[in-house]
Tab-separated table of C-alpha atoms and ligand atoms in Angstrom:
chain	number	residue	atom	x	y	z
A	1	UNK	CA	0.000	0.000	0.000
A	2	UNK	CA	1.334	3.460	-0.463
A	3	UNK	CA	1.663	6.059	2.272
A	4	UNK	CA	-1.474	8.036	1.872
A	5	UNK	CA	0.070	10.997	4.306
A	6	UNK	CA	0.867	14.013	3.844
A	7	UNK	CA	4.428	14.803	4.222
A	8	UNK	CA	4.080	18.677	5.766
A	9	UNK	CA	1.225	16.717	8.361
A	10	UNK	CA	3.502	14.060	9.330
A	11	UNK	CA	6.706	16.628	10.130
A	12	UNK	CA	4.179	18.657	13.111
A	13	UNK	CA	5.665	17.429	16.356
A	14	UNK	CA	2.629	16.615	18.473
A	15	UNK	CA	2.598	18.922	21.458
A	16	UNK	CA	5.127	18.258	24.332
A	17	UNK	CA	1.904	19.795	26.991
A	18	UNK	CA	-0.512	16.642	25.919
A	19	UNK	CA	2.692	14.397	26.637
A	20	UNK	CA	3.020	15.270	30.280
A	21	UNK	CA	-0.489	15.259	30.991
A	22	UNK	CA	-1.194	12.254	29.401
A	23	UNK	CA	1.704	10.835	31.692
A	24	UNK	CA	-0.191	12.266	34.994
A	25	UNK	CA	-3.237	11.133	34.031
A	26	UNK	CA	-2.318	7.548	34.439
A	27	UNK	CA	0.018	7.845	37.325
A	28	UNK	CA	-2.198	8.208	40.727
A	29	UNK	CA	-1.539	10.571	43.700
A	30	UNK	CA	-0.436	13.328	40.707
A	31	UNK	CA	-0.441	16.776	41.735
A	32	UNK	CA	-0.875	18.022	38.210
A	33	UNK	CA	0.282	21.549	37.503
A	34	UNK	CA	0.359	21.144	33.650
A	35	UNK	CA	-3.031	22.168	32.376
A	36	UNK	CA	-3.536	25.440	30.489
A	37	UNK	CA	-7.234	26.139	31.724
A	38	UNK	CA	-9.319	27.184	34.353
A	39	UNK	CA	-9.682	25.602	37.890
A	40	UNK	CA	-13.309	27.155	37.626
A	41	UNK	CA	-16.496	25.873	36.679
A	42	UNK	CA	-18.554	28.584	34.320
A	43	UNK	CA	-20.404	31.214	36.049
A	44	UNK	CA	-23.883	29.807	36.668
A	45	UNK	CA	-25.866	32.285	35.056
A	46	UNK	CA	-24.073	31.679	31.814
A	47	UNK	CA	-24.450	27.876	32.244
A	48	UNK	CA	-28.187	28.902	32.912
A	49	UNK	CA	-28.520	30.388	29.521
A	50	UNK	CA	-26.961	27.895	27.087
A	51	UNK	CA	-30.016	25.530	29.359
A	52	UNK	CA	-31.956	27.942	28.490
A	53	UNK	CA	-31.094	28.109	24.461
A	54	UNK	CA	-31.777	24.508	24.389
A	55	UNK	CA	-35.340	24.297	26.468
A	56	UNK	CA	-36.272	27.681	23.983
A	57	UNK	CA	-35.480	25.103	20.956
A	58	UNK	CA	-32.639	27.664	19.605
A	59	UNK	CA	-30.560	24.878	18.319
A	60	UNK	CA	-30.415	26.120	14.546
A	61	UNK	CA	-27.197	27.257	12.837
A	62	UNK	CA	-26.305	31.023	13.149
A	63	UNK	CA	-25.001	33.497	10.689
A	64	UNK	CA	-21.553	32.037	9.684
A	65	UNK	CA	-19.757	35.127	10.964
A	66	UNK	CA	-21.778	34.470	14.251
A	67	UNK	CA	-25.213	35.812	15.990
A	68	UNK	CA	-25.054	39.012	14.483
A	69	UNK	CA	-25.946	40.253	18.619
A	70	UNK	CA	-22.925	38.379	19.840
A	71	UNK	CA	-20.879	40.425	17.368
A	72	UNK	CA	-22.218	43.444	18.342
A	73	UNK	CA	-21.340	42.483	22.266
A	74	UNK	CA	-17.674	41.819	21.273
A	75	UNK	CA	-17.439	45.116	19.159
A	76	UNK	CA	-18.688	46.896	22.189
A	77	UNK	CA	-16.751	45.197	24.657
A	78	UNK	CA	-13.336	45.720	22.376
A	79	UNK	CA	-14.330	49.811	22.244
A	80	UNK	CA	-15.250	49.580	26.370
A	81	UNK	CA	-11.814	47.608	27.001
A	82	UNK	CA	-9.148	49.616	24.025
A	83	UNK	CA	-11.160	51.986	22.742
A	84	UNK	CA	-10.902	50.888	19.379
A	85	UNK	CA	-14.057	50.753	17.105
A	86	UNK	CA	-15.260	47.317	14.857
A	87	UNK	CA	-17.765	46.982	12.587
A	88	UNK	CA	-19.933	44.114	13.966
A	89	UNK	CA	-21.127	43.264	10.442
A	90	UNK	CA	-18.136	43.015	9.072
A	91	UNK	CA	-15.032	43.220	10.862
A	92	UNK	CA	-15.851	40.319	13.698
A	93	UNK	CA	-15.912	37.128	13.146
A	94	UNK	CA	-16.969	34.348	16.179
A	95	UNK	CA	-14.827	31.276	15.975
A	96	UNK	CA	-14.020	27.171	17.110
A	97	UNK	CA	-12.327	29.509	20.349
A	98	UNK	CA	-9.121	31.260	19.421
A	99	UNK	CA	-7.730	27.993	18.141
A	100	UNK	CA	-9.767	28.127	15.061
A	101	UNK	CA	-8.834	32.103	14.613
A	102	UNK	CA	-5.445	31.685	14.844
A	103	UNK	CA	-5.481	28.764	11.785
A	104	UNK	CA	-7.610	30.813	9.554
A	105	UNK	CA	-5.243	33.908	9.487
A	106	UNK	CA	-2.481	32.272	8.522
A	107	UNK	CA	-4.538	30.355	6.059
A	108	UNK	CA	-6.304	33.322	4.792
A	109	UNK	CA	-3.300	35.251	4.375
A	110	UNK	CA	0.077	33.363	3.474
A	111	UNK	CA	1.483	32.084	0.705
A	112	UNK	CA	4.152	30.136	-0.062
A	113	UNK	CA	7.598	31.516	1.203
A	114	UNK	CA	6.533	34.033	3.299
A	115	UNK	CA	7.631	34.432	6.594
A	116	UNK	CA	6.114	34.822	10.483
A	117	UNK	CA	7.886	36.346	12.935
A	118	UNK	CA	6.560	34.861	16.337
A	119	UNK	CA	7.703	34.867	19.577
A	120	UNK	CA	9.696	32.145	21.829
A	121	UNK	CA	9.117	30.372	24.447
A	122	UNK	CA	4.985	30.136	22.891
A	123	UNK	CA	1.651	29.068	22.865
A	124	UNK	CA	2.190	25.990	20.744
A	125	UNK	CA	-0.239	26.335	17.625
A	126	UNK	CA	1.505	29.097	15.779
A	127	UNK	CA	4.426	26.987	14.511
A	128	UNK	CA	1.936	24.008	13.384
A	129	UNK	CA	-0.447	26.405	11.983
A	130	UNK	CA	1.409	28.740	10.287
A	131	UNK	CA	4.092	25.280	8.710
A	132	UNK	CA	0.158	23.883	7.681
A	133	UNK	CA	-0.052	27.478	5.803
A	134	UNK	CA	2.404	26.887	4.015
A	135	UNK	CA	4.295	29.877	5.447
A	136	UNK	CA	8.005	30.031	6.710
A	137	UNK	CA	7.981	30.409	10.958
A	138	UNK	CA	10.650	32.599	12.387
A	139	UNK	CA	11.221	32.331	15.748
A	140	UNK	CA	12.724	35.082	18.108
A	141	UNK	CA	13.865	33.776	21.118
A	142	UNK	CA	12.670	36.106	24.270
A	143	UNK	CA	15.050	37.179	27.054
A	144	UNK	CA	14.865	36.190	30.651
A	145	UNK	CA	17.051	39.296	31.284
A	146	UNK	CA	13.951	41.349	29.358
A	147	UNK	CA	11.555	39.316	31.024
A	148	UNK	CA	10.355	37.718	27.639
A	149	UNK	CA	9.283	40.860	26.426
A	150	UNK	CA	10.168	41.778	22.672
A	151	UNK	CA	12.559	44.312	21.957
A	152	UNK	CA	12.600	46.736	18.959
A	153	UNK	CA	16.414	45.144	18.250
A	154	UNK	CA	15.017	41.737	18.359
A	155	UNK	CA	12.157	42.270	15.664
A	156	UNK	CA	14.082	44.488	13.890
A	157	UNK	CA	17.601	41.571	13.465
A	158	UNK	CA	14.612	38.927	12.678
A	159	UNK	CA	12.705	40.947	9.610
A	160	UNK	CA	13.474	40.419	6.496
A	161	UNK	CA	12.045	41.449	2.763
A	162	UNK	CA	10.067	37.718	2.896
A	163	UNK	CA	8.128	38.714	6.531
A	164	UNK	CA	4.473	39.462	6.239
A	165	UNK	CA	3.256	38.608	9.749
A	166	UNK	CA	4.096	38.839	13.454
A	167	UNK	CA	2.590	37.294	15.735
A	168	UNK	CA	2.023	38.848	19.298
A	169	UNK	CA	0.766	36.973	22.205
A	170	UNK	CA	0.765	38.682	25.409
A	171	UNK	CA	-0.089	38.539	28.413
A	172	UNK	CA	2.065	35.319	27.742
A	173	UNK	CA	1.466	31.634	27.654
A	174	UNK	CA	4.053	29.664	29.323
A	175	UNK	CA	5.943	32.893	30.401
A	176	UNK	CA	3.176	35.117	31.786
A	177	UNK	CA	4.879	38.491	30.648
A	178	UNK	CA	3.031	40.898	29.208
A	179	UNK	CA	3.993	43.868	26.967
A	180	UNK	CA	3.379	47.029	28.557
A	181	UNK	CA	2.353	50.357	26.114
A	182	UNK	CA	5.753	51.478	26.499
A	183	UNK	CA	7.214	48.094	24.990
A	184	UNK	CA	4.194	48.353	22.050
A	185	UNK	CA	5.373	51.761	21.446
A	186	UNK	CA	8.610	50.968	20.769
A	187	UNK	CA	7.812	48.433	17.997
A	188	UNK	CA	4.755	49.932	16.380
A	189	UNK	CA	6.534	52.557	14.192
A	190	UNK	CA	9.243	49.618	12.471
A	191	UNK	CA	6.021	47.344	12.300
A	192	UNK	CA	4.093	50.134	9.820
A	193	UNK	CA	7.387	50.827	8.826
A	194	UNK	CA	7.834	47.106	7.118
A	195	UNK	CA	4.318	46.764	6.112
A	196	UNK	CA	3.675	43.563	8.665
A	197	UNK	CA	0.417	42.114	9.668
A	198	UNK	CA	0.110	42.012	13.616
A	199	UNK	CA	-1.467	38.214	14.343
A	200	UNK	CA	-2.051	39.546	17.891
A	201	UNK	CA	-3.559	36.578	20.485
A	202	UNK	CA	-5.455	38.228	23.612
A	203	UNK	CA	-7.000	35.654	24.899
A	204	UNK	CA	-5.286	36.497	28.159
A	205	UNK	CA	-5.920	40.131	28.073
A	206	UNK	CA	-8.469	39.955	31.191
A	207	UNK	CA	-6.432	38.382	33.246
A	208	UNK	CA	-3.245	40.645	34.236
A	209	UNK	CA	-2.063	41.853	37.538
A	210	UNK	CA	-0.171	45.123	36.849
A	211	UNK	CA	-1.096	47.715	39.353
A	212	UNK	CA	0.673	50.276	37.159
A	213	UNK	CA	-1.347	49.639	33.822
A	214	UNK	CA	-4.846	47.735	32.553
A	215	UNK	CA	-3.524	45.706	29.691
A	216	UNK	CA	-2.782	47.893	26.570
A	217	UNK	CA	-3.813	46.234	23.053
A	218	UNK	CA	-1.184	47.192	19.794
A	219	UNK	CA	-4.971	48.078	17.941
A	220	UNK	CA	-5.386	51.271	20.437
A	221	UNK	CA	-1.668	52.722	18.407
A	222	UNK	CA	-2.850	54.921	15.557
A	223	UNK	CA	-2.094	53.120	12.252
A	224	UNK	CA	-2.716	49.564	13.922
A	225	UNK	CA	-6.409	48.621	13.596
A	226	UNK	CA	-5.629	48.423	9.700
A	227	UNK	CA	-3.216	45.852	9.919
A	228	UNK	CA	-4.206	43.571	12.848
A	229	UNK	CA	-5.791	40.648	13.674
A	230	UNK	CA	-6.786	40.377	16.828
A	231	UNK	CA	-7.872	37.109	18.649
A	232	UNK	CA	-9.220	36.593	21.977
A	233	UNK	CA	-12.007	34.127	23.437
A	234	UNK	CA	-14.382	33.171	26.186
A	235	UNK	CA	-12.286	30.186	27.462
A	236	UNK	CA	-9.480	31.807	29.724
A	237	UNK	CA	-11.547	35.253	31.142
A	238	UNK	CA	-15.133	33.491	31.414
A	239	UNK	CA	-13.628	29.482	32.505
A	240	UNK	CA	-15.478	28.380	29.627
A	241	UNK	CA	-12.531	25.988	27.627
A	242	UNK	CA	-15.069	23.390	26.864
A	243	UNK	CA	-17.523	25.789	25.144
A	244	UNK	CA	-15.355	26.596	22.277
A	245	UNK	CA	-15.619	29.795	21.944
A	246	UNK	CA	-13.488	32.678	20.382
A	247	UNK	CA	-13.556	35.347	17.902
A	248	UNK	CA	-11.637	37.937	15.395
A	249	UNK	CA	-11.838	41.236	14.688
A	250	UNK	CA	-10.113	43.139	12.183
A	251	UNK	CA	-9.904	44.444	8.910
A	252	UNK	CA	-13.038	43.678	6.757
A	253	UNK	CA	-11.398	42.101	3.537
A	254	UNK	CA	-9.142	40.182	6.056
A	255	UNK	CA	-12.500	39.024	7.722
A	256	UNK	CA	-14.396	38.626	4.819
A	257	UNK	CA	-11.570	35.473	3.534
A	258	UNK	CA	-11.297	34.212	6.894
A	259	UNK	CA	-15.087	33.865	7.092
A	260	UNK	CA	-14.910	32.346	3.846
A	261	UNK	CA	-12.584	29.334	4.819
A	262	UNK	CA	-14.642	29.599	8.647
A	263	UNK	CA	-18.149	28.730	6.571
A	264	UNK	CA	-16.856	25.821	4.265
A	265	UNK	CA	-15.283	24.241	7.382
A	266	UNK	CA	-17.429	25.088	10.268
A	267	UNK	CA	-20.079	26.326	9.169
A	268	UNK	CA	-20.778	28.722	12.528
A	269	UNK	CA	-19.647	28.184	16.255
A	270	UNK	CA	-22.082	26.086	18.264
A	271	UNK	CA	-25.355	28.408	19.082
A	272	UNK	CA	-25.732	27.094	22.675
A	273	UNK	CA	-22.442	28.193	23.224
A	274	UNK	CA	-22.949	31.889	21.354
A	275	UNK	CA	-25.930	32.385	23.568
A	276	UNK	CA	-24.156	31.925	26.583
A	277	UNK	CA	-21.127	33.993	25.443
A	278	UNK	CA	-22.972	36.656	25.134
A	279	UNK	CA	-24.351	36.305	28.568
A	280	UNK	CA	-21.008	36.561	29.699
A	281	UNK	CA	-19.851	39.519	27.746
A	282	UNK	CA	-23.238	41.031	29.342
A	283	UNK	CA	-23.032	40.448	32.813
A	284	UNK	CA	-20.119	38.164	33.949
A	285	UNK	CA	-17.949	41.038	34.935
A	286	UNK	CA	-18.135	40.240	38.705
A	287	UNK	CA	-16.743	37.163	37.568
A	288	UNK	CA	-14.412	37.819	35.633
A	289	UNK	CA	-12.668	40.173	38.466
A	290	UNK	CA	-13.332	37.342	41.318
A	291	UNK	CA	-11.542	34.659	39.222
A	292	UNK	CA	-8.725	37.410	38.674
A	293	UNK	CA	-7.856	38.596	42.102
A	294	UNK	CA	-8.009	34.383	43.133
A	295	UNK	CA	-5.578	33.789	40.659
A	296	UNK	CA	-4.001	36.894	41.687
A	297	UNK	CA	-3.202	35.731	45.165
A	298	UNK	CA	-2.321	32.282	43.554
A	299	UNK	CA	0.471	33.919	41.967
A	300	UNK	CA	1.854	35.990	44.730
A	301	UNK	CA	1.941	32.399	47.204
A	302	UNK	CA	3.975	30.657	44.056
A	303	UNK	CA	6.409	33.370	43.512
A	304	UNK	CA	7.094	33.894	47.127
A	305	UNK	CA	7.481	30.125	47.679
A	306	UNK	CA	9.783	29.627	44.766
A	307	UNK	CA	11.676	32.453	46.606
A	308	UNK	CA	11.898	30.800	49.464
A	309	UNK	CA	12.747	27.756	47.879
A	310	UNK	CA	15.818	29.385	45.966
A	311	UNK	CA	14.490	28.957	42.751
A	312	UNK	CA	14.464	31.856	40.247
A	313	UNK	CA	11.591	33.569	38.526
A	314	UNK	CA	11.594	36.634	36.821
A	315	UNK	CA	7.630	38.366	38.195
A	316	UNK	CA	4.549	36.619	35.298
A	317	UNK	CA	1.691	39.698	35.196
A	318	UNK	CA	-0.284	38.012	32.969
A	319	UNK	CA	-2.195	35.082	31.935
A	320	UNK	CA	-1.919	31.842	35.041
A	321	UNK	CA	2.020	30.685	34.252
A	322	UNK	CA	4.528	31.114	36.430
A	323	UNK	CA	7.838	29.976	34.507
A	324	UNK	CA	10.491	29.454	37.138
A	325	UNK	CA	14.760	28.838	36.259
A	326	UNK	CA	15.315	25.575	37.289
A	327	UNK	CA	18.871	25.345	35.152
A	328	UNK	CA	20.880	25.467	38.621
A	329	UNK	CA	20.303	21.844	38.997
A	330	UNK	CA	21.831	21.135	35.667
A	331	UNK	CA	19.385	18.992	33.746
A	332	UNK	CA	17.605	19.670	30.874
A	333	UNK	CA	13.827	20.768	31.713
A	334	UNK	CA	13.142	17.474	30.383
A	335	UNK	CA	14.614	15.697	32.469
A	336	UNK	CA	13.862	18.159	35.726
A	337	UNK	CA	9.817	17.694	34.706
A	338	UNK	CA	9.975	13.901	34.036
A	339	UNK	CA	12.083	13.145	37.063
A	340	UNK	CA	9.376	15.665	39.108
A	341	UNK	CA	6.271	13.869	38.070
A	342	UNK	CA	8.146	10.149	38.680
A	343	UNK	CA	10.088	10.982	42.453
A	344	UNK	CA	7.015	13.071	43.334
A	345	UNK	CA	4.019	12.873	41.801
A	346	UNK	CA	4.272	16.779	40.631
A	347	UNK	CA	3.578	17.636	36.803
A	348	UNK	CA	4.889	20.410	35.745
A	349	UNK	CA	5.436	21.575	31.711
A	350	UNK	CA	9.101	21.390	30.330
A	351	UNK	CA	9.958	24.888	28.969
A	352	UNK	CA	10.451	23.373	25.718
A	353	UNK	CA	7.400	22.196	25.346
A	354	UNK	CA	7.221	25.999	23.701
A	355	UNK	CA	10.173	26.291	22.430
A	356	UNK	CA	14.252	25.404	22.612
A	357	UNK	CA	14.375	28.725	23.953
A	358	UNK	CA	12.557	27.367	26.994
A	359	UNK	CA	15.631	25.413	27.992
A	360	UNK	CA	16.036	25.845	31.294
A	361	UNK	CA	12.748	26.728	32.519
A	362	UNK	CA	9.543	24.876	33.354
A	363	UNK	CA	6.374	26.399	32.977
A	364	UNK	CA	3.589	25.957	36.073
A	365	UNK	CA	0.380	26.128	36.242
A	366	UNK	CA	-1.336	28.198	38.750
A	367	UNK	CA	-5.067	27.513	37.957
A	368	UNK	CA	-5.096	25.210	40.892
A	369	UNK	CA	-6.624	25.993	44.464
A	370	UNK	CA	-4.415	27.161	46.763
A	371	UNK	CA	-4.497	23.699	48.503
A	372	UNK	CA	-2.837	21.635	45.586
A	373	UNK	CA	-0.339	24.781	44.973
A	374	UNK	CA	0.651	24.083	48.858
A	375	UNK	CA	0.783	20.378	48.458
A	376	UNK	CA	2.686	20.906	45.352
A	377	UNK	CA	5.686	22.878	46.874
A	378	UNK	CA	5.870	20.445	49.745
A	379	UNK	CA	6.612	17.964	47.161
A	380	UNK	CA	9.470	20.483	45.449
A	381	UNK	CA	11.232	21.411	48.055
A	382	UNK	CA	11.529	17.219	48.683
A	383	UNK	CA	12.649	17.667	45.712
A	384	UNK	CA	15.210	20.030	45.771
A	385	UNK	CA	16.382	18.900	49.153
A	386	UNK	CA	16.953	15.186	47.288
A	387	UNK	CA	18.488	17.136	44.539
A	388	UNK	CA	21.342	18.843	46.495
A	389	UNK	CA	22.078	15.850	48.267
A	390	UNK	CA	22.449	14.004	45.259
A	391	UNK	CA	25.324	16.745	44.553
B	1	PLP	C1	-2.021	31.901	24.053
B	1	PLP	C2	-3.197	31.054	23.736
B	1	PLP	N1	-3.908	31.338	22.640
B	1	PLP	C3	-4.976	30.621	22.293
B	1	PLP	C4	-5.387	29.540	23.054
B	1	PLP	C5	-6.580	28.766	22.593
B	1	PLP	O1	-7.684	28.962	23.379
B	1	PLP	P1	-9.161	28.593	22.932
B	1	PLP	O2	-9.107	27.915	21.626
B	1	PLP	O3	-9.697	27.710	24.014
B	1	PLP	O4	-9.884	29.902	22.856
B	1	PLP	C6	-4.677	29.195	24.206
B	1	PLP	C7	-5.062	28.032	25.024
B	1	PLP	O5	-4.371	27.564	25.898
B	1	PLP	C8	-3.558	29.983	24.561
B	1	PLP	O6	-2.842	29.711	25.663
């Protein structure tokens, strides 16, 4: 028989996160620290109204692009939150969660040879989705020292006359930095500059803990609307990663193709799921800031314990990652995370699981009650204390 696979499919590493979670899930007495998503079950009154959808008998297809009243939420939420303006007929587009957003830029907009600038250590669909494309990935690998912020010398060394796109995702997943106006300032000018489209993922955007600033989206910089796509979704802000629901907004003839590709493949995001994201864009504010200030204290316990425990880590203020320097105990993070989960039962993400740049690092999870983050550094500084004896 011949191979019936395609070549570009069977090159996509699968991703390193499934690995390790796949490995806690059949150990027992895990302490898992691994998962990218809420610790919280959706606000009731939004699980209320997708019961509600169904007992009203709303369970037809939408408008491709999306209830045309759920678009009009999201274009009024993006003005309350940046101040920026959308068309909700036109420029927003309700997606399969960000995941699907994120595939159908790159598909609506490269061709062969051209080349995405994205950052390093990352979310890990970028690469996969933009090699799928057809398009050439470029990674820049982020700083510690600049706490995995992008610099204006680092985009600038990476562009060349083949870039089209770069991709911006902050507040950050594994690292939680986040890119403060200043930093977006300092980029925006080369970006217009080199003609780029900004690919820029939000989805963390509600959930930052910078006393100093609110997080600042690159569409509030004059000039950047035009040539942005921005993504963001219901699953990280709301806890609702099972609904699958995200959206797009942007320019309209950017829109207008990725809608295209959207309605031959989709068709239109699951209704029950529209109705109750627009419940939450209505009133699931209180919610949004409870979950917030709980993961906020969640973050201040890990970084003081990893303190305590000697371990560096430059401060997240974004998104539910911690990403600690564990390279003082000379193993790869490989190695550090597989010999964590096996001597103690604690899973943690290898920092390379994003990246090679995440070498060194392993990315934690803090979406977990305060309990299992306790119980979890018990079982570290065992660790650690085996560790140094070992030396
Ligand atoms: C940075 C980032 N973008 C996008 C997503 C996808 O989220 P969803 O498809 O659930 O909206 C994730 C999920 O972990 C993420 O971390």
């Amino acid at each position: 028989m011949r191979n019936f696979l395609n070549k570009k499919v069977q090159a996509i590493e699968p991703s390193g996160i499934r690995r390790f979670f796949s490995m806690a899930s059949e150990m027992k007495d895990v302490i898992s620290l691994g998962v990218g998503e809420p610790d919280f079950d959706t606000p009731w009154h939004v699980r209320d109204e997708a019961i509600y959808t169904i007992q009203k008998g709303r369970t037809f297809y939408t408008a491709n692009a999306g209830l045309l009243e759920l678009r009009q939420a999201i274009a009024e939420n993006i003005m309350r939150l940046q101040g920026v303006a959308y068309d909700p007929a036109k420029e927003v587009l309700v997606t399969i969660g960000g995941s699907e957003a994120i595939d159908l830029v790159f598909r609506a907009v490269i061709e062969p040879e051209d080349e995405v600038i994205y950052t390093q250590p990352s979310y890990v669909s970028y690469l996969p989705c933009v090699q799928l494309a057809g398009g050439v990935p470029v990674a820049i690998d982020l700083k510690e020292e600049n706490n995995f912020r992008l610099t204006r010398e680092e985009l600038e060394a990476a562009i060349t006359d083949k870039t089209k796109v770069l991709v911006l995702s902050f507040p950050n997943n594994p690292t939680g930095a986040v890119m403060t106006k200043a930093d977006l300032e300092a980029i925006v000018d080369l970006i217009i500059e080199k003609d780029l489209l900004v690919v820029s993922d939000e989805i963390y955007d509600r959930l930052t803990y910078n006393d100093d600033e609110e997080h600042v989206s690159i569409i509030s910089f004059p000039g950047m609307r035009e040539r942005t796509i921005y993504i963001n979704g219901f699953s990280k802000a709301y806890a609702m990663t099972g609904w699958r629901l995200g959206y797009c907004a942007g320019p309209a003839q950017i829109i207008e193709q990725m809608t295209k590709i959207h309605q031959f493949t989709i068709m239109a995001a699951p209704t029950m799921s529209q109705y109750a994201g627009l419940e939450a864009l209505k009133s699931g504010e209180q919610d949004v800031e409870e979950m917030r200030e709980s993961y906020n204290q969640r973050r201040r316990f890990l970084l003081s314990e990893l303190e305590r425990l000697g371990i560096p880590c430059f401060e997240p203020l974004g998104a539910f990652y911690i990403f600690p320097n564990i390279s003082q105990f000379g193993m790869t993070s490989e190695e550090f995370a597989t010999r964590l989960i096996m001597e103690k039962r604690v899973a943690v993400v290898p920092g390379t699981a994003f990246g090679k740049s995440g070498e060194g690092f392993v990315r934690i999870s803090y979406a977990y009650s305060i309990n299992e983050l306790k119980a979890a550094i018990e079982r570290i500084e065992q660790f650690i204390e085996e560790l140094k004896q070992e030396k």
